[in-house]
Amino acid sequence: MRIVILLAASLWLSVASPLAAQEASAPDARRLALADQYLDLTMGAGMRKFMAGYYEDFYAEAGMPPDQRDWWTLNMTSAMDRALVALSAELREDVAEIYAAEELQALIDLYRSPIGRSIAEKDLQMSIRMQEAMAPHMVTLTTDLLTKYCQQFDCEALADEAAKSGQ
């Protein structure tokens, strides 16, 4: 999930880039090919390996028996892999549209270098920590907004209407 957030933030920040502004036209075959390479480097095999280790550690810390931990690790990693493949396909044109070819090539060169691979691995670790730190804030934010909403609008009437319509 953090990867999605980071990718979205990266995409948003790149909009302000002068090079991205110059290439506002539809992405060409070269940029699409570069987008594929970038997405593979950021959401490919390295991500799968990281996620497998993350899930194994997570389920071990939860005190699961080894057979259940192995089952969850295998199935969550497989499910996440399918989700990442679908996400990459959905983001391909967006990445190619937002990033200039030169920016994509620089990102690819970075992520293929030893320091870039190290940054990518640590970025994944940081993403998980950010998600964990953000979760309680999101609960508070949502609770506060719902409280304010229900002060402004009739939440009981909305709940009754939803119950009547079978939602």
Coordinates of C-alpha atoms in Angstrom, one line a residue:
M1 CA 0.0 0.0 0.0
R2 CA 2.8 2.4 0.8
I3 CA 4.2 1.7 -2.6
V4 CA 1.0 2.9 -4.1
I5 CA 1.2 6.0 -2.0
L6 CA 4.8 6.6 -2.8
L7 CA 4.2 6.0 -6.5
A8 CA 1.2 8.4 -6.5
A9 CA 3.3 11.0 -4.7
S10 CA 6.2 10.5 -7.1
L11 CA 3.8 10.9 -10.0
W12 CA 2.2 14.0 -8.5
L13 CA 5.6 15.6 -7.9
S14 CA 6.8 14.9 -11.4
V15 CA 3.9 16.9 -12.8
A16 CA 5.7 20.0 -11.6
S17 CA 8.8 19.0 -13.5
P18 CA 9.6 21.1 -16.5
L19 CA 10.5 18.1 -18.5
A20 CA 7.2 16.4 -17.8
A21 CA 5.4 19.6 -18.8
Q22 CA 7.3 19.5 -22.1
E23 CA 6.1 16.0 -22.9
A24 CA 2.4 16.5 -22.3
S25 CA 1.5 14.6 -25.5
A26 CA 0.5 10.9 -25.5
P27 CA 3.4 8.6 -24.6
D28 CA 5.3 7.1 -27.4
A29 CA 6.6 3.5 -27.7
R30 CA 10.0 4.4 -26.1
R31 CA 8.4 6.0 -23.0
L32 CA 6.0 3.1 -22.7
A33 CA 9.0 0.6 -22.8
L34 CA 10.8 2.7 -20.3
A35 CA 7.7 2.8 -18.1
D36 CA 7.6 -1.0 -18.2
Q37 CA 11.3 -1.2 -17.1
Y38 CA 10.7 1.3 -14.3
L39 CA 7.6 -0.5 -13.0
D40 CA 9.4 -3.8 -13.1
L41 CA 12.3 -2.4 -11.1
T42 CA 10.0 -0.8 -8.5
M43 CA 7.2 -3.5 -8.3
G44 CA 8.8 -6.6 -9.7
A45 CA 10.9 -9.4 -8.3
G46 CA 12.5 -7.2 -5.6
M47 CA 9.1 -6.3 -4.3
R48 CA 8.0 -9.9 -4.3
K49 CA 11.0 -11.0 -2.3
F50 CA 10.6 -8.2 0.2
M51 CA 6.8 -8.9 0.6
A52 CA 7.5 -12.6 1.2
G53 CA 10.0 -11.8 4.0
Y54 CA 7.7 -9.2 5.4
Y55 CA 4.7 -11.5 5.6
E56 CA 6.8 -14.3 7.1
D57 CA 8.1 -12.0 9.8
F58 CA 4.6 -10.5 10.4
Y59 CA 3.0 -13.9 10.8
A60 CA 5.8 -15.2 13.0
E61 CA 5.5 -12.2 15.3
A62 CA 1.7 -12.9 15.5
G63 CA 2.6 -16.3 17.0
M64 CA 1.1 -18.4 14.3
P65 CA 2.1 -22.0 14.0
P66 CA 4.6 -22.6 11.3
D67 CA 2.2 -24.4 8.9
Q68 CA -0.3 -21.6 9.1
R69 CA 2.4 -19.0 8.8
D70 CA 3.7 -20.7 5.7
W71 CA 0.2 -20.9 4.2
W72 CA -0.5 -17.2 4.8
T73 CA 2.9 -16.1 3.6
L74 CA 2.6 -18.1 0.4
N75 CA -1.0 -17.0 -0.3
M76 CA -0.5 -13.3 0.7
T77 CA 2.6 -13.1 -1.4
S78 CA 0.8 -14.7 -4.4
A79 CA -2.2 -12.4 -3.9
M80 CA 0.1 -9.3 -3.6
D81 CA 2.0 -10.4 -6.7
R82 CA -1.3 -10.6 -8.7
A83 CA -2.3 -7.2 -7.4
L84 CA 1.1 -5.7 -8.3
V85 CA 0.9 -7.1 -11.9
A86 CA -2.5 -5.5 -12.3
L87 CA -1.3 -2.3 -10.8
S88 CA 1.7 -2.1 -13.1
A89 CA -0.5 -2.6 -16.1
E90 CA -2.9 0.1 -14.9
L91 CA -0.1 2.6 -14.2
R92 CA 2.0 1.9 -17.3
E93 CA 0.5 4.7 -19.4
D94 CA 0.3 7.1 -16.5
V95 CA 4.0 6.6 -15.7
A96 CA 4.9 7.1 -19.4
E97 CA 2.7 10.2 -19.7
I98 CA 4.0 11.9 -16.5
Y99 CA 7.7 11.2 -16.6
A100 CA 9.8 12.4 -19.5
A101 CA 11.9 9.7 -21.2
E102 CA 15.1 11.2 -19.7
E103 CA 13.5 11.1 -16.2
L104 CA 12.5 7.4 -16.7
Q105 CA 16.0 6.5 -18.0
A106 CA 17.6 8.2 -14.9
L107 CA 15.2 6.4 -12.6
I108 CA 16.0 3.1 -14.3
D109 CA 19.7 3.7 -14.1
L110 CA 19.4 4.6 -10.5
Y111 CA 17.4 1.5 -9.6
R112 CA 19.8 -0.8 -11.5
S113 CA 22.8 0.6 -9.6
P114 CA 23.9 -0.9 -6.2
I115 CA 23.0 2.3 -4.4
G116 CA 19.7 2.5 -6.2
R117 CA 18.8 -1.1 -5.2
S118 CA 19.8 -0.3 -1.6
I119 CA 17.6 2.8 -1.7
A120 CA 14.7 0.8 -3.2
E121 CA 14.9 -1.9 -0.4
K122 CA 15.1 0.8 2.3
D123 CA 12.2 2.7 0.7
L124 CA 10.1 -0.5 1.0
Q125 CA 11.0 -0.7 4.7
M126 CA 10.2 2.9 5.2
S127 CA 6.9 2.5 3.4
I128 CA 5.8 -0.2 5.8
R129 CA 6.8 2.0 8.8
M130 CA 4.9 5.0 7.4
Q131 CA 1.8 2.9 6.9
E132 CA 2.0 1.6 10.5
A133 CA 2.6 5.1 11.8
M134 CA -0.3 6.5 9.7
A135 CA -2.9 4.0 10.6
P136 CA -3.9 5.4 14.0
H137 CA -4.0 8.9 12.6
M138 CA -6.4 7.8 9.8
V139 CA -8.7 6.2 12.4
T140 CA -8.7 9.5 14.4
L141 CA -9.2 11.6 11.2
T142 CA -12.1 9.4 10.0
T143 CA -13.7 9.4 13.4
D144 CA -13.5 13.2 13.7
L145 CA -14.9 13.7 10.2
L146 CA -17.8 11.3 10.8
T147 CA -18.6 13.0 14.1
K148 CA -18.6 16.4 12.4
Y149 CA -20.6 15.0 9.5
C150 CA -23.2 13.5 11.8
Q151 CA -23.5 16.9 13.6
Q152 CA -24.2 18.6 10.3
F153 CA -26.4 15.9 8.7
D154 CA -28.9 13.3 10.1
C155 CA -26.8 10.1 10.3
E156 CA -29.7 8.1 11.8
A157 CA -31.9 8.9 8.8
L158 CA -29.1 7.9 6.4
A159 CA -28.6 4.6 8.3
D160 CA -32.3 3.9 8.3
E161 CA -32.5 4.6 4.5
A162 CA -29.4 2.3 3.9
A163 CA -31.0 -0.4 6.0
K164 CA -34.3 -0.2 4.1
S165 CA -32.5 -0.4 0.7
G166 CA -30.5 -3.4 1.8
Q167 CA -27.1 -1.8 1.8

